[in-house]
Short mmCIF file of C-alpha atoms and ligand atoms in Angstrom, two decimals:
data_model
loop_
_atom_site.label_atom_id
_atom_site.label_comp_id
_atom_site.label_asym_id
_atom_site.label_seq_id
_atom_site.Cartn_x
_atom_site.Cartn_y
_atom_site.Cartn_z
CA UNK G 241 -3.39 21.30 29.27
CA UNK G 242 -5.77 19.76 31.84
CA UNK G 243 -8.57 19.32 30.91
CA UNK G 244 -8.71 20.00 27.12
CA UNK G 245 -12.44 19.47 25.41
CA UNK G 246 -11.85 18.13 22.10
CA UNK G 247 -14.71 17.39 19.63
CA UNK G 248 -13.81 14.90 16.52
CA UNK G 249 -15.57 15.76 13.28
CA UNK G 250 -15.60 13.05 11.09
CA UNK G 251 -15.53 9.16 12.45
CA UNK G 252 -13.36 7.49 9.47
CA UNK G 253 -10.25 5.46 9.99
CA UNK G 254 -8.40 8.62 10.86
CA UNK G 255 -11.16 10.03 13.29
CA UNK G 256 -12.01 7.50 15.23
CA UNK G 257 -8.52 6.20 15.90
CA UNK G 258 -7.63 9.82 17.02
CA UNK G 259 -11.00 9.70 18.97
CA UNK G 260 -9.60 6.07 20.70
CA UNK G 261 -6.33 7.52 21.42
CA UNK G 262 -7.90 10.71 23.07
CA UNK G 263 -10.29 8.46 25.15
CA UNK G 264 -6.99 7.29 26.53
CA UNK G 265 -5.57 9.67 27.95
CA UNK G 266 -5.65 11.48 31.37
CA UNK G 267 -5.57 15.31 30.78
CA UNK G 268 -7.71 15.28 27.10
CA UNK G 269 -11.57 14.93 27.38
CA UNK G 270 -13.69 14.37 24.14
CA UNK G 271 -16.99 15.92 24.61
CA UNK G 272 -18.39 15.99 20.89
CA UNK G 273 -18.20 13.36 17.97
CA UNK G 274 -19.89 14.25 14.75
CA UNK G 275 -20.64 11.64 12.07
CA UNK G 276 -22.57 11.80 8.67
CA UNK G 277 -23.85 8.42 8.34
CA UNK G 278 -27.14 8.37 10.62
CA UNK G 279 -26.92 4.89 11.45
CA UNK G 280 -24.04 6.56 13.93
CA UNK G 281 -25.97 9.17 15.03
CA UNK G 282 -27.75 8.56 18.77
CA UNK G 283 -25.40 5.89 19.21
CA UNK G 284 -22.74 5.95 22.11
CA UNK G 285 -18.82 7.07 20.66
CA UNK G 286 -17.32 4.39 22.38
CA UNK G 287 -19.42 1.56 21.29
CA UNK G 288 -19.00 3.35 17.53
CA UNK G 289 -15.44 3.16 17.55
CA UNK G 290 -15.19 -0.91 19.52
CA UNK G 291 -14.58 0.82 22.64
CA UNK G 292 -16.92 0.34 26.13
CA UNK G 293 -19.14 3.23 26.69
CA UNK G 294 -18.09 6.53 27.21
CA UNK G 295 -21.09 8.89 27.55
CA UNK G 296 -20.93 11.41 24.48
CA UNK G 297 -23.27 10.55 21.94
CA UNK G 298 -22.21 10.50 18.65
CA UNK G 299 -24.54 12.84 16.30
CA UNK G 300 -24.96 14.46 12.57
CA UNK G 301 -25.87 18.38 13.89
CA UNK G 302 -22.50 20.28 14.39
CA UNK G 303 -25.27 22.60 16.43
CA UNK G 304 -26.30 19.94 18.74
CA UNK G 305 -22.03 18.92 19.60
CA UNK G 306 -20.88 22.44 19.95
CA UNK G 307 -23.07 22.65 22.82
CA UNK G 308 -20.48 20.62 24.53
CA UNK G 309 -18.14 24.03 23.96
CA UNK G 310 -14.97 22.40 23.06
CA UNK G 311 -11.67 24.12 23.22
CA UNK G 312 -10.20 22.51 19.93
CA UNK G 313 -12.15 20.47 16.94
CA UNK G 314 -10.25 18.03 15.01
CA UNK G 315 -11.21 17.49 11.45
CA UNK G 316 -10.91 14.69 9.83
CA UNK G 317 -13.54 14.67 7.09
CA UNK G 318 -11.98 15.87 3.51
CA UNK G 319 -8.85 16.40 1.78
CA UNK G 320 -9.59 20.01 -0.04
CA UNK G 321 -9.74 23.54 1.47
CA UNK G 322 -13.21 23.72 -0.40
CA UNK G 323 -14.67 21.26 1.70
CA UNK G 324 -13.35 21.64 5.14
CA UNK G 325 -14.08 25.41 5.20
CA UNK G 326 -17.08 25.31 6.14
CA UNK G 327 -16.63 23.03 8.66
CA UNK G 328 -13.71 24.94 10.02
CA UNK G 329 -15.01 28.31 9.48
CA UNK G 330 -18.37 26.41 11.79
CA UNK G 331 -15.89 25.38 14.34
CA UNK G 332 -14.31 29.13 14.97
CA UNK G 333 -17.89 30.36 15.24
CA UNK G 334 -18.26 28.50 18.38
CA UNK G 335 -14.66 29.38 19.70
CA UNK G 336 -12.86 26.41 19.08
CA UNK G 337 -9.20 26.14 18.08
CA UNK G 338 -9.36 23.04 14.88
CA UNK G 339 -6.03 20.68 14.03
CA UNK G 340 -7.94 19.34 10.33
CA UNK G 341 -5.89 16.77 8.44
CA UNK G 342 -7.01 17.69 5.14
CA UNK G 343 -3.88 17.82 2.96
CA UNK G 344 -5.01 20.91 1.56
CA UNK G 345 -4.67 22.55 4.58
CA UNK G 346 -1.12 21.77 5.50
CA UNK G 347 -0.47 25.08 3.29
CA UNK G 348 -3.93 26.24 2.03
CA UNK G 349 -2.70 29.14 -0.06
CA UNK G 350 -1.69 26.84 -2.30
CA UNK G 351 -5.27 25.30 -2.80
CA UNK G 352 -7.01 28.53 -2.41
CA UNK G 353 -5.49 32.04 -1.40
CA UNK G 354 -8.88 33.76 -0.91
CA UNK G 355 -10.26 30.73 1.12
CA UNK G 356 -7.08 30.41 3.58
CA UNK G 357 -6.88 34.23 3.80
CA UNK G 358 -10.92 34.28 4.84
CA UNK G 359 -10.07 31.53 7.44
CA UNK G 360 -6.38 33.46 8.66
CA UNK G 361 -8.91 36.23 9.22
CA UNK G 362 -12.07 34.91 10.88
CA UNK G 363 -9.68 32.92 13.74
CA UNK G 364 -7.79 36.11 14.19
CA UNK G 365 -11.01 37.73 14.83
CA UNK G 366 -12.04 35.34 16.81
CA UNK G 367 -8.91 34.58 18.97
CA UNK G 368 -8.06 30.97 18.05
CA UNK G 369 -5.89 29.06 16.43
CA UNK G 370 -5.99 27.04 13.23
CA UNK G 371 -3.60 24.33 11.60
CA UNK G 372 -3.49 21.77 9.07
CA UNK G 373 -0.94 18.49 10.00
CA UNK G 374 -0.49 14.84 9.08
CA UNK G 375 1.76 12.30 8.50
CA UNK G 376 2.03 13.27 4.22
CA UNK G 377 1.83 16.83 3.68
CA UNK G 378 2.36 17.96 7.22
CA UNK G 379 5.39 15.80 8.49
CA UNK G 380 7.85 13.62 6.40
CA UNK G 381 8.16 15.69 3.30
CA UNK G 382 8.26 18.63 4.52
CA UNK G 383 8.22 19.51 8.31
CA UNK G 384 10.95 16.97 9.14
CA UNK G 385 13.25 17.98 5.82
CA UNK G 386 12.70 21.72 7.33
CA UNK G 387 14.53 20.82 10.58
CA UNK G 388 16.80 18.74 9.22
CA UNK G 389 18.01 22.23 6.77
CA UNK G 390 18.58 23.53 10.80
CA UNK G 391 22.13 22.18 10.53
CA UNK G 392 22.98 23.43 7.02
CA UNK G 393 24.37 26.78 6.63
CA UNK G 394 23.51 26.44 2.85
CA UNK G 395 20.83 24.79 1.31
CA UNK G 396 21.17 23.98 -2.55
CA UNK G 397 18.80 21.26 -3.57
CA UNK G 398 16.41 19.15 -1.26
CA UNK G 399 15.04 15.27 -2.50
CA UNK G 400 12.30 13.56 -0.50
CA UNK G 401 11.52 10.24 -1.04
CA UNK G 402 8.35 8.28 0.60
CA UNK G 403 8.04 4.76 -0.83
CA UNK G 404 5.10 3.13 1.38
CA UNK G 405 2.98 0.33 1.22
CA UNK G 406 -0.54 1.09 0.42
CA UNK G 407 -1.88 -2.42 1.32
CA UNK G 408 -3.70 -1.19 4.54
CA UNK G 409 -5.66 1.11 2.95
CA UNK G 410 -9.65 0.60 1.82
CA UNK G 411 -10.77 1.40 -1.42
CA UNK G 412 -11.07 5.08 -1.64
CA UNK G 413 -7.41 5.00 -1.71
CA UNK G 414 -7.45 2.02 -4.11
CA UNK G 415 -9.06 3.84 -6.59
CA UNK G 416 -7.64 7.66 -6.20
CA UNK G 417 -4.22 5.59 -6.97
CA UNK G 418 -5.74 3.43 -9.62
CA UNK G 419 -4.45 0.12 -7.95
CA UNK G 420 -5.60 -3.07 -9.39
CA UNK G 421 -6.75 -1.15 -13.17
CA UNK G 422 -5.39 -2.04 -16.55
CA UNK G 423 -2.72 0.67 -17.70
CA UNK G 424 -4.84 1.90 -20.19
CA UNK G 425 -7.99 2.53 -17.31
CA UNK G 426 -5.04 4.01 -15.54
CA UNK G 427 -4.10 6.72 -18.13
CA UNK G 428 -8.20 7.19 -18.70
CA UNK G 429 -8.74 8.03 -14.59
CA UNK G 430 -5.81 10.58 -15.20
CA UNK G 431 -7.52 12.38 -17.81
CA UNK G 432 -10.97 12.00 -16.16
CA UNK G 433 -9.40 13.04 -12.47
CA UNK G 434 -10.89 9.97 -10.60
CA UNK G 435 -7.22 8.90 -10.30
CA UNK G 436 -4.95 11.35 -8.43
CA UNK G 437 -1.94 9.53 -6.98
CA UNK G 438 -0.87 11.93 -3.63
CA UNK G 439 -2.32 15.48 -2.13
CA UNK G 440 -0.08 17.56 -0.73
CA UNK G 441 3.45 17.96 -3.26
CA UNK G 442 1.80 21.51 -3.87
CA UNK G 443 1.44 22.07 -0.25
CA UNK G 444 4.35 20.51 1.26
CA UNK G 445 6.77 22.40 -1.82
CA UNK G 446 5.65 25.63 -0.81
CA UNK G 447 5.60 24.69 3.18
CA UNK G 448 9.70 24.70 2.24
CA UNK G 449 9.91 27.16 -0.02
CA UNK G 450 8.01 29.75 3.03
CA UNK G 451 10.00 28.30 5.61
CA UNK G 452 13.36 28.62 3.64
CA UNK G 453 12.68 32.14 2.01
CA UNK G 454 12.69 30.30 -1.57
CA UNK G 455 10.38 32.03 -4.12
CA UNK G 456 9.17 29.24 -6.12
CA UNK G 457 8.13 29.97 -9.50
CA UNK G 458 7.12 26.42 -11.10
CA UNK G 459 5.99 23.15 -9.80
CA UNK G 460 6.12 20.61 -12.40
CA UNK G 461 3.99 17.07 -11.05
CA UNK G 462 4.19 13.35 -12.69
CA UNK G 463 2.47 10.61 -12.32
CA UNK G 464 2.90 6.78 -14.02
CA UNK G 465 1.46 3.55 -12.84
CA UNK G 466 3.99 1.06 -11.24
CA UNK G 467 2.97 -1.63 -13.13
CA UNK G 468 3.10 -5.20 -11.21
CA UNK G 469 5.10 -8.09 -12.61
CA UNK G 470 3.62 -10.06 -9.73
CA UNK G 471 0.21 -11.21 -8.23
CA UNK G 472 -0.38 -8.76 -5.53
CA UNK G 473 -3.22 -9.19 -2.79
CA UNK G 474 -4.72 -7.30 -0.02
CA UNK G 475 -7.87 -7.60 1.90
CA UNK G 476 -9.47 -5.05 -0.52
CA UNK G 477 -7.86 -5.86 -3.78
CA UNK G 478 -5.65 -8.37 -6.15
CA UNK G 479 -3.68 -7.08 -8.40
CA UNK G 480 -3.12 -9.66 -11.10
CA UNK G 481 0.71 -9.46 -13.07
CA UNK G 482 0.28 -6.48 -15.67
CA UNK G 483 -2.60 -4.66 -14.29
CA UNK G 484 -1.28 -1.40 -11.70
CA UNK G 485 -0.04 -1.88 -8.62
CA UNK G 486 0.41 2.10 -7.54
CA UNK G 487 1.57 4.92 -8.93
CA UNK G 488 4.72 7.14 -9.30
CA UNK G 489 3.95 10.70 -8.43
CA UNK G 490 6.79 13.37 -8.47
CA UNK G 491 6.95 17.01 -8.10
CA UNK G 492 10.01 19.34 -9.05
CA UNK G 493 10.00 22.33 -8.00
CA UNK G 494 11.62 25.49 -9.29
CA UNK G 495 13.15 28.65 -7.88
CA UNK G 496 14.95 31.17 -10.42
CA UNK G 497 14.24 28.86 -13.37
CA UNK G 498 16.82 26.22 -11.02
CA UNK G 499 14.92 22.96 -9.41
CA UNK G 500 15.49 23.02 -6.08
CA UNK G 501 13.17 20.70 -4.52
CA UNK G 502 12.66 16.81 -6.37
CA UNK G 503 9.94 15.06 -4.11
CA UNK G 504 8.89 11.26 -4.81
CA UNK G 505 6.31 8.99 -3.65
CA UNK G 506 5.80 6.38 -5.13
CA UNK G 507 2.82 4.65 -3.95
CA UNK G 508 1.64 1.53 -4.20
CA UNK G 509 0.63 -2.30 -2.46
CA UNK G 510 2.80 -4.84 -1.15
CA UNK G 511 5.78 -3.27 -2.78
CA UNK G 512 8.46 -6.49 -1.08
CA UNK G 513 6.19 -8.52 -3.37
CA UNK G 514 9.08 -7.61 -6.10
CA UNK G 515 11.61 -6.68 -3.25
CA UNK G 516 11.41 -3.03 -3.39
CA UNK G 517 11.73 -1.72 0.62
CA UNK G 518 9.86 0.97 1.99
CA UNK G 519 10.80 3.88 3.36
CA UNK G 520 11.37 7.38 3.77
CA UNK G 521 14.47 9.26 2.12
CA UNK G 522 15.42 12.56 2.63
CA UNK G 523 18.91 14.44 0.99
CA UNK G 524 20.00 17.56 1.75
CA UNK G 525 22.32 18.73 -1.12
CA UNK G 526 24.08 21.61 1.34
CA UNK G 527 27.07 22.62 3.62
CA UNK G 528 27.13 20.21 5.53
CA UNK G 529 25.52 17.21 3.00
CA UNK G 530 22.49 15.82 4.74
CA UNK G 531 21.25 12.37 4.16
CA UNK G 532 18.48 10.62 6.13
CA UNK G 533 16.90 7.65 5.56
CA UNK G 534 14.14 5.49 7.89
CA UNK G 535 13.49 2.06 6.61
CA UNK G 536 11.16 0.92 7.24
CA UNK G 537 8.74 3.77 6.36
CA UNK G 538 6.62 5.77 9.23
CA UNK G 539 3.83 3.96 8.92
CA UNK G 540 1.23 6.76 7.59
CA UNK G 541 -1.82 6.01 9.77
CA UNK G 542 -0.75 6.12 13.29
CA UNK G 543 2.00 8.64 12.28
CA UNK G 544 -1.25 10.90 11.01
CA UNK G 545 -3.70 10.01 14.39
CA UNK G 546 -0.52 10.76 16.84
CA UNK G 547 0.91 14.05 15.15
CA UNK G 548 -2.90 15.16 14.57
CA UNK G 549 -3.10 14.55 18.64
CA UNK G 550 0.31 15.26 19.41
CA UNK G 551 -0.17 19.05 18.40
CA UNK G 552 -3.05 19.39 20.26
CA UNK G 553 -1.08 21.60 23.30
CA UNK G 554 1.17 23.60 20.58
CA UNK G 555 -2.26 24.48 18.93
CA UNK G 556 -3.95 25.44 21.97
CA UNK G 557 -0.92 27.83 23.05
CA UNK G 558 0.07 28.94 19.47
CA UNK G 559 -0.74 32.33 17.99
CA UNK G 560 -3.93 33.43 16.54
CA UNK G 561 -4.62 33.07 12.84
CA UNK G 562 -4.42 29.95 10.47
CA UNK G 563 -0.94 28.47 11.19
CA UNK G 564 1.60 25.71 9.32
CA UNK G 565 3.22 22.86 11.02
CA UNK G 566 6.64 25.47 10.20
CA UNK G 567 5.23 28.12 12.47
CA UNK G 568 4.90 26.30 15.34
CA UNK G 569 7.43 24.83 17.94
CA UNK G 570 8.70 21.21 17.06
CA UNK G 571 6.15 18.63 17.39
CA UNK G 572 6.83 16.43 19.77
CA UNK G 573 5.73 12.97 21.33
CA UNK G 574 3.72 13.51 24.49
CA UNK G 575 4.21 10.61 27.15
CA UNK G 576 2.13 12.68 29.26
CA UNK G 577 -0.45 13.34 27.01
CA UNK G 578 -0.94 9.54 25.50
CA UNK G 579 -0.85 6.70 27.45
CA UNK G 580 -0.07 3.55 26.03
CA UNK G 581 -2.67 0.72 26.80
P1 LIG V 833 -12.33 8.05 5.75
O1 LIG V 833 -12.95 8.07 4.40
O2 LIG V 833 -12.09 6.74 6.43
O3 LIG V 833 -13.18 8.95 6.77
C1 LIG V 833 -13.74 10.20 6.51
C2 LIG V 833 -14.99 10.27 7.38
O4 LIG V 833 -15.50 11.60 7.39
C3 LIG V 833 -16.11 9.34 6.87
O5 LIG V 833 -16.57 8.55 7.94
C4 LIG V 833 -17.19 10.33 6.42
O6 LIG V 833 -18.50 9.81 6.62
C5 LIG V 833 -16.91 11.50 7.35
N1 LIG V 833 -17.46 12.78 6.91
C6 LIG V 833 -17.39 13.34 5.69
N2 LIG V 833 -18.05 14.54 5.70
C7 LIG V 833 -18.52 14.70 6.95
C8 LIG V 833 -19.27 15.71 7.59
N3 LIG V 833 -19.70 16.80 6.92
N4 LIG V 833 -19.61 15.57 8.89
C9 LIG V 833 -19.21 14.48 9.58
N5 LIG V 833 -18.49 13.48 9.03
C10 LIG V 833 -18.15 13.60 7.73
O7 LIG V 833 -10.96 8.84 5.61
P2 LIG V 833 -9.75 8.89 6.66
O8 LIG V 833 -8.75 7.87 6.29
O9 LIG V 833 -10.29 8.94 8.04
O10 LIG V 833 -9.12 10.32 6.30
C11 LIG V 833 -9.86 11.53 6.46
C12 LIG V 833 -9.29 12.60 5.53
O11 LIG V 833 -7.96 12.90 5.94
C13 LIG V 833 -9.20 12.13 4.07
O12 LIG V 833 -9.55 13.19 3.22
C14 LIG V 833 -7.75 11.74 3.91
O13 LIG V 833 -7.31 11.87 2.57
C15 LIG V 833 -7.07 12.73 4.85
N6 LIG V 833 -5.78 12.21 5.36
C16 LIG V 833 -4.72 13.05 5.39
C17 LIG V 833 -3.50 12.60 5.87
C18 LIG V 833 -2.30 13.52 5.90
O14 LIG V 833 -1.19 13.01 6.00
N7 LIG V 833 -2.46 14.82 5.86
C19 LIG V 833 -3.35 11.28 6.32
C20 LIG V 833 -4.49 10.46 6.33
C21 LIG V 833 -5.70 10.94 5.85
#
């Protein structure tokens, strides 16, 4: 691991906190930062991201930072297949292994067969390694329930439940949930697509279903706004009483006309503003009975930087070809790797 060059590709909240946790550590070296606003561009990574000075310059031209010849890229621009393909596609070009976060990729058959296949291919071809992760696809509803099914020497039915608190976020996640809208605007963005409520029940269903040997015929998705009976507020939005504070989205899926996975996540901000905890739920309905629960929930945005960085050595050493987070050995913490300032 000494010595790894990583490049970040996108300097949002996700990128550059993996970008200050990397420029922490001993055995990790970011050579490359690539940004798409130009005011960014020239300007030193470290005083982009609030840190001192660190001597890579941040830039728009993915030609001008893969002359830093990074081992691994980590992508953290998009949430679709579509749109990070290039970038990833780019990435193996130059030899680089890429972590992305985009939800789509945490099982990007599901997304786009043809698009995942071309990408399985080119880093075959090309000798490296390629794998989509995160907190939501990529950990809690779906890598963790797989290893918790370790211990089960039948599995009939799996619920996952992730109730967080969206309050943190800014207000591209404000709108793709629809927080702070009437109920009406709510079932409008529905129709329209500007609302979306999660990404990732597709990917993290059939993430199971692969890693269990479940053929999965049917996925059936809901969503409903979680209306507030309260005055909600967070630095980006107030949500006055009546008006949507989140929203419900579920996904059932079906194997042999039976459900056998029920997933849940219900989204939405400052849910203890009408007492509701958050958390994340998982039950095993199996010899033996599994039932998990973490309260309060993981909280998604360092769970998302660390497990992004956190896979960096299992990426690095893993086999060729576009990978899941169920192909790979148990992510793990990495003392070694992250130091704690
Ligand atoms: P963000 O909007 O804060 O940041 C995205 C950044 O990427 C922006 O700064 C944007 O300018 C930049 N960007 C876009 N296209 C680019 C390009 N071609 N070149 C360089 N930079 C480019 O979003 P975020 O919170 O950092 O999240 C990033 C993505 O990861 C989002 O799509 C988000 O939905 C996804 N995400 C996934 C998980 C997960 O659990 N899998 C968790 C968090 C975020």
């Amino acid at each position: 691991m000494s010595g790894v060059k990583v490049l970040i590709w996108g300097l949002g909240a996700m990128g550059s906190g993996m970008a200050r946790m990397l420029l922490s550590t001993e055995n990790v070296r970011v050579v490359g930062a690539i940004a798409q606003r130009s005011e960014k561009a020239g300007r030193d990574l470290g005083e982009v991201i609030g840190l001192s000075p660190v001597g890579v310059k941040v830039t728009t031209d993915p030609d001008v930072a893969f002359r830093s010849k990074p081992d691994l890229a980590l992508i953290a621009t998009h949430s679709s297949v579509k749109e990070v393909a290039p970038q990833i596609k780019y990435a193996l070009k130059e030899h680089a292994d890429v972590i992305t976060i985009a939800e789509e990729m945490a099982y990007p058959w599901a997304a786009s067969e043809e698009l995942a296949n071309e990408i399985d291919r080119f880093a075959r071809k090309q000798g490296n390694t390629v794998l989509g992760t995160g907190i939501n696809p990529g950990f809690i509803l779906d890598t963790l329930i797989i290893a918790l099914t370790g211990i089960c020497r039948d599995v009939r039915h799996i619920h996952g439940k992730r109730v967080n608190n969206l309050a943190p976020f800014g207000p591209t996640v404000m709108r793709t949930q629809g927080v702070g809208v009437t109920p009406e605007e709510f079932a409008a963005g529905l129709e329209s697509g500007e609302i979306v409520g999660h990404i990732g029940f597709r990917q993290s269903v059939m993430l199971i279903g692969r890693a269990l040997g479940w053929e999965i015929d049917d996925i059936v998705e809901e969503r409903e706004p979680i209306i507030s009976r309260v005055e909600r507020k967070t630095e980006y939005v107030t949500v006055a009483p009546g008006k949507v504070a989140g929203c419900r989205h579920t996904a059932r899926a079906y194997s042999g006309g039976k459900e056998v996975i029920f997933l849940e996540h219900p989204q939405q901000v400052c849910p203890e503003d009408e007492g509701v905890k958050t958390g994340d739920y998982i039950t095993i309905d199996g010899d033996p009975p599994v039932r998990m629960a973490i309260e309060p929930e993981i909280p998604g945005g360092i769970g998302t930087m660390a497990i992004a960085v956190n896979m960096i050595p299992l990426v690095i050493n893993g086999p060729r070809g576009l990978v899941t987070m169920a192909d790979l050995p148990v992510p793990r913490g990495l003392p070694g790797l992250i130091k704690s300032h």
